[in-house]
mmCIF file of C-alpha atoms (C1' of nucleotides) in Angstrom:
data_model
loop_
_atom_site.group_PDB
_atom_site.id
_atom_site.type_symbol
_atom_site.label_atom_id
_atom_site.label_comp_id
_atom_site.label_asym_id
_atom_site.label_seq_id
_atom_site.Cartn_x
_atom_site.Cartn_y
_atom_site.Cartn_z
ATOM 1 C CA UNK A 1 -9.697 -18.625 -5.377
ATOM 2 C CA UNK A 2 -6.799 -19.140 -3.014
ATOM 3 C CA UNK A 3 -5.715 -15.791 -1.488
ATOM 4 C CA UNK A 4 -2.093 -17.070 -1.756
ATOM 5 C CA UNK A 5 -2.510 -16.868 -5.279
ATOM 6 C CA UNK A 6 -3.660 -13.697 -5.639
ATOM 7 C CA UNK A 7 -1.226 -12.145 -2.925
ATOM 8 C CA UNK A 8 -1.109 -8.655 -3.263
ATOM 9 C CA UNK A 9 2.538 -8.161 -4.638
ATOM 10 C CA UNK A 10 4.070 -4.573 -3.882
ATOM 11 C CA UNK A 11 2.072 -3.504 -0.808
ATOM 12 C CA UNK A 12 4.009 -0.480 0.479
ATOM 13 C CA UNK A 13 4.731 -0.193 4.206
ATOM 14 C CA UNK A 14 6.305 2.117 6.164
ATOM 15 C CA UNK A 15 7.804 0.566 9.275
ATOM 16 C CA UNK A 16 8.943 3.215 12.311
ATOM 17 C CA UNK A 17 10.316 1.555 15.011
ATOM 18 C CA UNK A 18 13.402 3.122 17.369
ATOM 19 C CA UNK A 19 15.034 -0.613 17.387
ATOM 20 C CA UNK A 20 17.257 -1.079 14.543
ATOM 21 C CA UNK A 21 17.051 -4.626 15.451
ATOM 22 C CA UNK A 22 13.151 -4.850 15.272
ATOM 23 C CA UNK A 23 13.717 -2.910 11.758
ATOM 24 C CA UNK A 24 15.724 -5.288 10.409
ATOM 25 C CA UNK A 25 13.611 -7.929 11.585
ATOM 26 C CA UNK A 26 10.784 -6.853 9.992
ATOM 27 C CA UNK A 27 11.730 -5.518 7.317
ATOM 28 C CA UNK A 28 13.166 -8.667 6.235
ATOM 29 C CA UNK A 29 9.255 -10.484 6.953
ATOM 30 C CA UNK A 30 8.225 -8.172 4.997
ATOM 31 C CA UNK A 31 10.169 -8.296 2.222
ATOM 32 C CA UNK A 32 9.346 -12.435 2.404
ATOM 33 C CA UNK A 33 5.837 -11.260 2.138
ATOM 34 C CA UNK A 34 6.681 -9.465 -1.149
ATOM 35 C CA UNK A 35 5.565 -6.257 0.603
ATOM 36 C CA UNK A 36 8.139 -3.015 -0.512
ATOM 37 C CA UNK A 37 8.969 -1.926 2.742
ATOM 38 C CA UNK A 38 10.658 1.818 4.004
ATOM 39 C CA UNK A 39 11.965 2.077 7.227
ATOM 40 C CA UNK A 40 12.394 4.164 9.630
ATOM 41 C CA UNK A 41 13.799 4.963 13.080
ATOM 42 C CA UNK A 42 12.210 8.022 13.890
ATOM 43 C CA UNK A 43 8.659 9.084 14.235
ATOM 44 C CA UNK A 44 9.225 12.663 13.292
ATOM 45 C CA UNK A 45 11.071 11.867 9.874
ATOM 46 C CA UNK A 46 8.726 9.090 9.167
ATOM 47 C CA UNK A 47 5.523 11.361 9.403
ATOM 48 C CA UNK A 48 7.154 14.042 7.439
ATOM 49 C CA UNK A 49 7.818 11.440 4.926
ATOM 50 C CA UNK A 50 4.526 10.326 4.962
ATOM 51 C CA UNK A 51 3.191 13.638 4.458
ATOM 52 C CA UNK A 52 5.642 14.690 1.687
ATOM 53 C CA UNK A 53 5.277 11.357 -0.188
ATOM 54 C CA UNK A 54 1.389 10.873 -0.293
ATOM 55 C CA UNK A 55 0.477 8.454 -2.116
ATOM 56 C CA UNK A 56 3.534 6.027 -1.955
ATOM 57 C CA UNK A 57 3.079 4.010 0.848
ATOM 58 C CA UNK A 58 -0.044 1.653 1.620
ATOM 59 C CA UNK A 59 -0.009 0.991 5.262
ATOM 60 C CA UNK A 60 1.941 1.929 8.522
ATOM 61 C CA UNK A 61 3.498 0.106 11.001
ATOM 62 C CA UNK A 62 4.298 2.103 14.214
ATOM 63 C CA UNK A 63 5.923 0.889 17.670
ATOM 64 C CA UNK A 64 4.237 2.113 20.458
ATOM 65 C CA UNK A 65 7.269 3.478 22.568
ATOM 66 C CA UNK A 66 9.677 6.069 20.553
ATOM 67 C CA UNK A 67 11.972 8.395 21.886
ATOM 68 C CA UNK A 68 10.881 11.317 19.879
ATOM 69 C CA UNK A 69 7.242 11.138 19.516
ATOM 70 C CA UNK A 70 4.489 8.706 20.983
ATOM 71 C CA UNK A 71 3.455 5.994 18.753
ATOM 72 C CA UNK A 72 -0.177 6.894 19.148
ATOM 73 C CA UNK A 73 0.846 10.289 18.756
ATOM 74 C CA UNK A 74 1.991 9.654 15.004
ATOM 75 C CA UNK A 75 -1.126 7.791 14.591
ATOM 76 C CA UNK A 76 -3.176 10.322 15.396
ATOM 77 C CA UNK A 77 -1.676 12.436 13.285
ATOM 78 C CA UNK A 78 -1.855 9.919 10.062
ATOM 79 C CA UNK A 79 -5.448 9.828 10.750
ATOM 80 C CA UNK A 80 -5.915 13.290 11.003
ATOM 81 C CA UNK A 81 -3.743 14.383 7.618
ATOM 82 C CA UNK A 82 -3.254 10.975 5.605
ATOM 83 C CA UNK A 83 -6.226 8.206 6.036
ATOM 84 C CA UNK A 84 -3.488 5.566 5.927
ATOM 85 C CA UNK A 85 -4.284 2.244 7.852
ATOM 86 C CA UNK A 86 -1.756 2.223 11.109
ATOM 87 C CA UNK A 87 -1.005 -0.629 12.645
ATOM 88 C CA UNK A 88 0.724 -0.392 16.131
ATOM 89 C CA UNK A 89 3.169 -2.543 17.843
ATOM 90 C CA UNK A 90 4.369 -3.229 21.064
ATOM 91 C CA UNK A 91 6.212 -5.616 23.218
ATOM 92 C CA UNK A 92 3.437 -4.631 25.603
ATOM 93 C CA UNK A 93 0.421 -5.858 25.162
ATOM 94 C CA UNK A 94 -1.474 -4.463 28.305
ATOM 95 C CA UNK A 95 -5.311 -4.543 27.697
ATOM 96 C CA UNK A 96 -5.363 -0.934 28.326
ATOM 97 C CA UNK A 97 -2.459 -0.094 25.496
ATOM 98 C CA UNK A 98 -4.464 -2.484 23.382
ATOM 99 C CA UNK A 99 -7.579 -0.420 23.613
ATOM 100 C CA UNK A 100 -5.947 3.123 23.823
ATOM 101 C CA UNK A 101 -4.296 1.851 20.185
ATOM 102 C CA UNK A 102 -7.682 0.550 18.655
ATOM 103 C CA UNK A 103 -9.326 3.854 20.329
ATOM 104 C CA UNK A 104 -6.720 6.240 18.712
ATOM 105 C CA UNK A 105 -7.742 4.472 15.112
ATOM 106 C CA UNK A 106 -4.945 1.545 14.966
ATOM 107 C CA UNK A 107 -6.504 -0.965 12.399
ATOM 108 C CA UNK A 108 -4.815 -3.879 14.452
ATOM 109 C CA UNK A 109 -2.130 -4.025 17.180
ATOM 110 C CA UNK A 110 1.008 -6.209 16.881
ATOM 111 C CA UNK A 111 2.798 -7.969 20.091
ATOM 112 C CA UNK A 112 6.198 -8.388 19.921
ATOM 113 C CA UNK A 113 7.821 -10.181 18.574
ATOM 114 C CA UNK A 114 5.692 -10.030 15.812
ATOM 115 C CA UNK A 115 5.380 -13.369 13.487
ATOM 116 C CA UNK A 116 5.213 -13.769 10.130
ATOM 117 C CA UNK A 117 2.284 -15.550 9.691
ATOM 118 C CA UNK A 118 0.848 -12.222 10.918
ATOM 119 C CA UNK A 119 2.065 -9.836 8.233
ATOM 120 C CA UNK A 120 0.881 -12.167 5.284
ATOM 121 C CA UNK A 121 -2.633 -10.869 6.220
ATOM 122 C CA UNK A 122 -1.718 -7.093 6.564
ATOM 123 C CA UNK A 123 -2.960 -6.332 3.238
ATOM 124 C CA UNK A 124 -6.504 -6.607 4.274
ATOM 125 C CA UNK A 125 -6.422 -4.021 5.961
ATOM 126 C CA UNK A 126 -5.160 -1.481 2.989
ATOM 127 C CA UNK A 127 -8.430 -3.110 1.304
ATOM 128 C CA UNK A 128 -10.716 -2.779 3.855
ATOM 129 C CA UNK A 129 -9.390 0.889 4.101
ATOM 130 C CA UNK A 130 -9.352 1.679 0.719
ATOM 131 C CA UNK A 131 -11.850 -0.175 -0.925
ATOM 132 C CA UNK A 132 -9.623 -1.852 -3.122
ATOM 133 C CA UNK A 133 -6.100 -2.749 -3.733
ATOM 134 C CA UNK A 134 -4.597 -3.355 -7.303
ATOM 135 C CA UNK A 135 -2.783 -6.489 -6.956
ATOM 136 C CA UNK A 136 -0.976 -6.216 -10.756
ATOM 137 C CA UNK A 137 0.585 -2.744 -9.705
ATOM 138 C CA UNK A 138 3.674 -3.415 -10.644
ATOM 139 C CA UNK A 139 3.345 -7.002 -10.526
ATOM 140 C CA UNK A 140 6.579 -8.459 -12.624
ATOM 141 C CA UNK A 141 9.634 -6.819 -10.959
ATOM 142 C CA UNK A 142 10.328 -8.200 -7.323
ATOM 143 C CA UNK A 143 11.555 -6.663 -4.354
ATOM 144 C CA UNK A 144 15.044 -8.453 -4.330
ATOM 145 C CA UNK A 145 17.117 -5.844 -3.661
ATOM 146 C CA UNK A 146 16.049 -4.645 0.094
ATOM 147 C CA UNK A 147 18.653 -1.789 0.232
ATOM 148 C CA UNK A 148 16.737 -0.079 -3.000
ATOM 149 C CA UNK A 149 13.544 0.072 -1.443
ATOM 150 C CA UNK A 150 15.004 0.265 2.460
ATOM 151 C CA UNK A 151 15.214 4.012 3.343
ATOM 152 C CA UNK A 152 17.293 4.352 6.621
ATOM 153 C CA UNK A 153 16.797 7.115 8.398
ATOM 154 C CA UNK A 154 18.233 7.383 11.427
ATOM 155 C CA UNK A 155 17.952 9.856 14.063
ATOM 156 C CA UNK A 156 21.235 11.297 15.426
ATOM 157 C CA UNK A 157 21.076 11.021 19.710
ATOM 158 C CA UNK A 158 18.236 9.247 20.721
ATOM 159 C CA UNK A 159 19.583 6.144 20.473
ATOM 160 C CA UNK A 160 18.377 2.530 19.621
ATOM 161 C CA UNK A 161 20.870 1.470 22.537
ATOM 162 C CA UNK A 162 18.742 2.252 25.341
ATOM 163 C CA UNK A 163 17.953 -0.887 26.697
ATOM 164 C CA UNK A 164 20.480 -2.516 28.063
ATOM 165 C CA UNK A 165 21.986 -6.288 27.254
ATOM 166 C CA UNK A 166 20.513 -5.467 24.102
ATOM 167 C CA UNK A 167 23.532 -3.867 23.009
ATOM 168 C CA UNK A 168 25.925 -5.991 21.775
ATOM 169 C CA UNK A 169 23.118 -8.022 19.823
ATOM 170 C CA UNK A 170 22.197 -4.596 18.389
ATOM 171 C CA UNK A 171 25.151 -3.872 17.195
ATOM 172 C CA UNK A 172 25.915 -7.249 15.563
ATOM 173 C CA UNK A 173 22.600 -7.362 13.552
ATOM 174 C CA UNK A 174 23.552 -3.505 12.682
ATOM 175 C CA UNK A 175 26.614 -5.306 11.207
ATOM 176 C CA UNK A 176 24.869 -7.884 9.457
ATOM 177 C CA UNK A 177 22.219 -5.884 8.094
ATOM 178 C CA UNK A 178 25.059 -3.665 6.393
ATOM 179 C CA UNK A 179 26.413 -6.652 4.826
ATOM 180 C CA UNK A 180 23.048 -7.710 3.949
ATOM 181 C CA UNK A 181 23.640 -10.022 1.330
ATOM 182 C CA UNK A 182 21.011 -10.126 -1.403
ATOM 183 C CA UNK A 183 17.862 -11.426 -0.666
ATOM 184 C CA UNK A 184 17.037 -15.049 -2.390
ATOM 185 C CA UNK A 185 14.859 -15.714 -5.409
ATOM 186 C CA UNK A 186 11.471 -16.871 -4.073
ATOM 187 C CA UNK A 187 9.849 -19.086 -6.422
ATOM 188 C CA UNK A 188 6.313 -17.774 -5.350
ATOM 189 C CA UNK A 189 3.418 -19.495 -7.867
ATOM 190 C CA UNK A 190 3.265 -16.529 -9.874
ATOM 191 C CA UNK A 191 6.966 -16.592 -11.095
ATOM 192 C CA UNK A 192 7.041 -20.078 -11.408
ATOM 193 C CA UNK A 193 4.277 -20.424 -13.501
ATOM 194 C CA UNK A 194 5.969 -17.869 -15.511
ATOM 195 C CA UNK A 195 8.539 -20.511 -15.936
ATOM 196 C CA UNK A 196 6.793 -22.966 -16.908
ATOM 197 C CA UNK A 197 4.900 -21.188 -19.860
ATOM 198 C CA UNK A 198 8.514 -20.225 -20.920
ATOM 199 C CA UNK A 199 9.376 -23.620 -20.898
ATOM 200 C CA UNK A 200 6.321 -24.465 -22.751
ATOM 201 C CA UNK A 201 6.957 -21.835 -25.253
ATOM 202 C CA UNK A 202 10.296 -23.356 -26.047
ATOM 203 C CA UNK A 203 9.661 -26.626 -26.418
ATOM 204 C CA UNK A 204 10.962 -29.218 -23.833
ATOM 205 C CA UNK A 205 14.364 -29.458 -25.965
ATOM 206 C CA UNK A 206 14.743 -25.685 -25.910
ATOM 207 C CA UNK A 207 14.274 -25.013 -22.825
ATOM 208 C CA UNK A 208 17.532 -24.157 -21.185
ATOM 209 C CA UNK A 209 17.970 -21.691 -18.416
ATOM 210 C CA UNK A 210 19.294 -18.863 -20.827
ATOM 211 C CA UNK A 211 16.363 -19.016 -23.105
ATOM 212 C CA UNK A 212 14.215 -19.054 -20.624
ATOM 213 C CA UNK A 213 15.476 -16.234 -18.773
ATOM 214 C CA UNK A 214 14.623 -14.465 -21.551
ATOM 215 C CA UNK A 215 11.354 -15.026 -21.838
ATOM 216 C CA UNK A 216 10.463 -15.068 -18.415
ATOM 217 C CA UNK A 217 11.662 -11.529 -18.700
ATOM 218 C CA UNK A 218 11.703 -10.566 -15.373
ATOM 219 C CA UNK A 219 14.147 -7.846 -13.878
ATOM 220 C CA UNK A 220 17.221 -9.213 -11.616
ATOM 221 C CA UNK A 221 16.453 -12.716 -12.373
ATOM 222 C CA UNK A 222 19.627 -14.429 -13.407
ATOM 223 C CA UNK A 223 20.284 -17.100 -15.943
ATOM 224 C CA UNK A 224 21.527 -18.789 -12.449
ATOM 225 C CA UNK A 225 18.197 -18.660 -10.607
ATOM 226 C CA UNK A 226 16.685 -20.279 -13.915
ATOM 227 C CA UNK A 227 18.908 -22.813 -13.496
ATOM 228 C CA UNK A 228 18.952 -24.056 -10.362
ATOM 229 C CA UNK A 229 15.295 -23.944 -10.159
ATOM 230 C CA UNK A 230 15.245 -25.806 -13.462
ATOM 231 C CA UNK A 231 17.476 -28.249 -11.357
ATOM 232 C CA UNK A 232 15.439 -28.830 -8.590
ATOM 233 C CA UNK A 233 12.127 -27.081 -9.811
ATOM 234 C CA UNK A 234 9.401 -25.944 -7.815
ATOM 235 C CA UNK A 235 10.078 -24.525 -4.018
ATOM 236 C CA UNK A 236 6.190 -23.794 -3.357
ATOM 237 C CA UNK A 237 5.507 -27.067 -3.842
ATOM 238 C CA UNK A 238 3.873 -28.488 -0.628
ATOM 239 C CA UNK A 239 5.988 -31.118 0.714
ATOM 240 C CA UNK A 240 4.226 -34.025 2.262
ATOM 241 C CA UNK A 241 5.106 -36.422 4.515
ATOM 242 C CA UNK A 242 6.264 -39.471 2.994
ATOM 243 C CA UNK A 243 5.125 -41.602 5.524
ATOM 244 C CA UNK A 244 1.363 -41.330 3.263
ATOM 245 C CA UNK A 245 3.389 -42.413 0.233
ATOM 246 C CA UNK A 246 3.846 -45.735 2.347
ATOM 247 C CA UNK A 247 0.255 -45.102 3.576
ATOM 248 C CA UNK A 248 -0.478 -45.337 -0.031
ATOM 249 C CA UNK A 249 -2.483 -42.578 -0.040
ATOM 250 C CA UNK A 250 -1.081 -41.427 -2.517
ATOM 251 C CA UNK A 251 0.043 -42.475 -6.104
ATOM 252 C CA UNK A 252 3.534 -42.218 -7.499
ATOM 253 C CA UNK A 253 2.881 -41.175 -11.284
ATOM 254 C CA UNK A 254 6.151 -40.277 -12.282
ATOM 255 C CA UNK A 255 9.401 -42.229 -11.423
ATOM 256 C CA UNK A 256 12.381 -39.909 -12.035
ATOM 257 C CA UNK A 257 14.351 -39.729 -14.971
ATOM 258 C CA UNK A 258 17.728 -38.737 -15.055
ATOM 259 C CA UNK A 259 18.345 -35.454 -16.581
ATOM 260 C CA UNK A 260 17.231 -31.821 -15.832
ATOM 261 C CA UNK A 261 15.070 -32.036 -18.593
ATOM 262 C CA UNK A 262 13.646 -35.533 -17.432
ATOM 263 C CA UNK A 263 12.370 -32.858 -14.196
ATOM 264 C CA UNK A 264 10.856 -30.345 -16.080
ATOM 265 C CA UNK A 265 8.863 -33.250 -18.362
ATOM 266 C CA UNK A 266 7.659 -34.494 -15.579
ATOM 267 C CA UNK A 267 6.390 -30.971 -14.410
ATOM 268 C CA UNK A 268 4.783 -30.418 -17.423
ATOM 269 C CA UNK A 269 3.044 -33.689 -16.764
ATOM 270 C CA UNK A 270 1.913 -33.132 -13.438
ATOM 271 C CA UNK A 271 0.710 -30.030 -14.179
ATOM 272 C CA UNK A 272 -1.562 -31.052 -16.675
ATOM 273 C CA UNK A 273 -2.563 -33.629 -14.597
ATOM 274 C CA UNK A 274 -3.632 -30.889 -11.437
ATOM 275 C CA UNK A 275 -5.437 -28.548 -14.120
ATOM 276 C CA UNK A 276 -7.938 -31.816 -13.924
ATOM 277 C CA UNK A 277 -7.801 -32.183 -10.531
ATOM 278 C CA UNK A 278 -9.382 -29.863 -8.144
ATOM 279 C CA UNK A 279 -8.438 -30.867 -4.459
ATOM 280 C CA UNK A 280 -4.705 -32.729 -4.857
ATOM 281 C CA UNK A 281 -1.574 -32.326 -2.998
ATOM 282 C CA UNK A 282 1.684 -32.646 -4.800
ATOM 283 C CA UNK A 283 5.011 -33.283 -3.785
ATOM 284 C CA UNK A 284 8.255 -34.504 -4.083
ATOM 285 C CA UNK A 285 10.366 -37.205 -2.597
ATOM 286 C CA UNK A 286 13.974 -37.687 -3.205
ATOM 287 C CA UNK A 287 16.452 -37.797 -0.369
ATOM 288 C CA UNK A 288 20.045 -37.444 0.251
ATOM 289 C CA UNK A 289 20.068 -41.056 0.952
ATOM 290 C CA UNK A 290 18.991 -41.963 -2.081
ATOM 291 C CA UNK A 291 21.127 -42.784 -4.514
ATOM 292 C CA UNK A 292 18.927 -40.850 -7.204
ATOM 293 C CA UNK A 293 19.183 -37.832 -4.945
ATOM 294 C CA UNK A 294 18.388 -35.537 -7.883
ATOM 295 C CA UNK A 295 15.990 -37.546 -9.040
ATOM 296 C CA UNK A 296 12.570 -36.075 -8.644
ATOM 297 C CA UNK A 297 9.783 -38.351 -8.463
ATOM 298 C CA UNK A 298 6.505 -36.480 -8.275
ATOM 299 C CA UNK A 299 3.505 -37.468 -6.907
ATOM 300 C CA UNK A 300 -0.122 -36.758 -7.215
ATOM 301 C CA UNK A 301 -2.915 -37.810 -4.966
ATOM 302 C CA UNK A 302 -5.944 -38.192 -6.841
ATOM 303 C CA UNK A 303 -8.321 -40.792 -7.926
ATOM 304 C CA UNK A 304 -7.106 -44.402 -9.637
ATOM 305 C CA UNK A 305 -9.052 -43.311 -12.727
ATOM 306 C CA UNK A 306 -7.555 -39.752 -13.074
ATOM 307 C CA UNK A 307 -3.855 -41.823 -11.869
ATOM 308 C CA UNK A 308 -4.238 -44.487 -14.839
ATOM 309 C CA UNK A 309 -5.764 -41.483 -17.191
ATOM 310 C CA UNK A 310 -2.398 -39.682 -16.168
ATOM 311 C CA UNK A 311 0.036 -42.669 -17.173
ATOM 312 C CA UNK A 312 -1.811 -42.610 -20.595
ATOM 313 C CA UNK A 313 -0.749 -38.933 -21.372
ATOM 314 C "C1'" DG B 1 24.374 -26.124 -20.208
ATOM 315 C "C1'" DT B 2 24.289 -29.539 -16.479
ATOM 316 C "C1'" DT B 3 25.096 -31.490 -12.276
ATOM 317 C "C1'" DA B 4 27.074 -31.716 -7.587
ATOM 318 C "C1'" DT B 5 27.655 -29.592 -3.492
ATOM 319 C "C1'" DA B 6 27.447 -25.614 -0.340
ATOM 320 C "C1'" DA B 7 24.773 -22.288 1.961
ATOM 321 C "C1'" DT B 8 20.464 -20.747 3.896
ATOM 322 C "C1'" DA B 9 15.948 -20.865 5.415
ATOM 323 C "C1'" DT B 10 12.276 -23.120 7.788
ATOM 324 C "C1'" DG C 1 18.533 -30.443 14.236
ATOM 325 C "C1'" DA C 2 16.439 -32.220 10.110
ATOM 326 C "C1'" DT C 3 14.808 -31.100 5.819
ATOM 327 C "C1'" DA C 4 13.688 -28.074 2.028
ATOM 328 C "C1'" DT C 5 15.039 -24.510 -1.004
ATOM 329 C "C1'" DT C 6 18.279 -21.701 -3.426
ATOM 330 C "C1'" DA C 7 23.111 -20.349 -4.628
ATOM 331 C "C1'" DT C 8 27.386 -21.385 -6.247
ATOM 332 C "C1'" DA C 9 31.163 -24.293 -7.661
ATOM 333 C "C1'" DA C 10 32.785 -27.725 -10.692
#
DNA sequence: GTTATAATAT
DNA sequence: GATATTATAA
């Protein structure tokens, strides 16, 4: 199976890093993950955090440089008191930093700025540590909210304005991050196929966002998010070129139909039709150009005989 | 409840 | 800067 499917919801990670700015920054990668994420500004806090909470956090992510205490220091002392799995990071990625990290028991070593792509694989190394990782721990809420799970701690002189020409952007981000507006409803598979069996359970004619919402029963999700996504409906969806529509590579199944409802039907069909198919892309077309513009047509890629099995369903 | 459009994210 | 996804207004 896919790992994306089976994406380990919940991971907790501590993040210490001096930067506010980097903080922010990842934190909010993080969160995209669908990691819960703490952060911190200060080594000392964060490993007396650590120590008093056992047991609620996962992993580590450390910056190498910190006023108050050494990165590698911190790690040294996680291994010694915590067996968490550290990772460190550093806009420096000198071969020699590199090794004195991996030597001091980092599991991996970020560069700055760190990508995204790069914390979706984290996880591994929690399992790899541990054994194991439960990936239904807590599986159905979702991490929406960052300021319930962020824990700011900030240290009082040594400052995250030290470098300067970094100021002003500092600041700004500081500002934005307090204003943080609420993070949006990622339609990962997982909650959308929660959807759709509350669609299913309804009926086709029953299913309005309300209704749904309640089933779906899933904490913070608005009657709102059901709807627009009932408007538009899946955002994991790959998105494929159109130019191998023209290619005809592919086989336009569905044509749209005009209501919300006319969407989800087709869902439902082309969902059926994938739990037959092994290797198919889906997608949608639809453009602002088009005068249908909310018309979804949905495409499948998969043999003629499974396409002319499909139009008899 | 639905649909159109605005706002964000990629 | 275009396009895709989600939020919000109508």
């Amino acid at each position: 199976m896919a790992v994306s499917e089976d994406f380990p919801v919940g991971l907790r990670v501590m993040v210490v890093d001096d930067d506010p700015v980097c903080l922010l920054i990842l934190q909010r990668m993080l969160h995209q993950c669908r990691y819960r994420v703490t952060t911190c500004s200060c080594a000392t806090q964060a490993y007396t955090m650590l120590r008093e909470r056992q047991d609620t956090f996962d992993l580590v992510i450390s910056d190498v440089y910190m006023p108050d205490m050494d990165g590698f220091r911190l790690l040294e002392l996680i291994g010694l008191e915590l067996d968490l799995p550290v990772i460190m990071m550093s806009a420096n990625g000198e071969t020699s930093l590199v090794m004195k990290g991996i030597t001091h028991g980092a599991c991996d070593y970020l560069l700055k700025p760190v990508r995204i792509e790069e914390l979706r694989n984290i996880w591994q190394h929690v399992v790899r540590k541990k054994g194991t990782f439960d990936f239904n721990r807590d599986n159905c809420s979702i991490d929406w909210d960052s300021n319930k799970t962020l824990v700011e701690v900030q240290s009082e002189d040594h400052g995250s304005r030290k470098r300067k020409g970094n100021i002003e952007l500092s600041d700004a981000m500081i500002e934005d991050a307090n204003s943080l507006k609420k993070a949006r409803v990622v339609w990962s598979s997982e909650l959308h196929k929660k959807f759709v069996n509350a669609v299913n359970q309804l009926g086709i004619d029953k299913a309005v966002p309300k209704s749904i919402m309640e089933i779906m029963r899933i904490q913070g999700l608005t009657r709102e998010n059901v709807a627009s996504h009932l408007q538009v409906v899946d955002g994991s969806w790959k998105c494929e070129d159109k130019r191998r529509i023209r290619d005809e590579q592919m086989h336009l199944i569905i044509s749209g139909k005009e209501s919300t409802k006319g969407l989800v039907f087709q869902l439902l069909i082309v969902e059926f039709v994938l739990s037959k198919v092994d290797h198919c892309h889906y997608f949608k077309v639809g453009d602002a150009g088009d005068p249908f513009w909310n018309v979804l047509k949905v495409g499948v890629r998969l043999s003629s005989q499974l396409y002319y099995e499909s139009l008899c369903n």
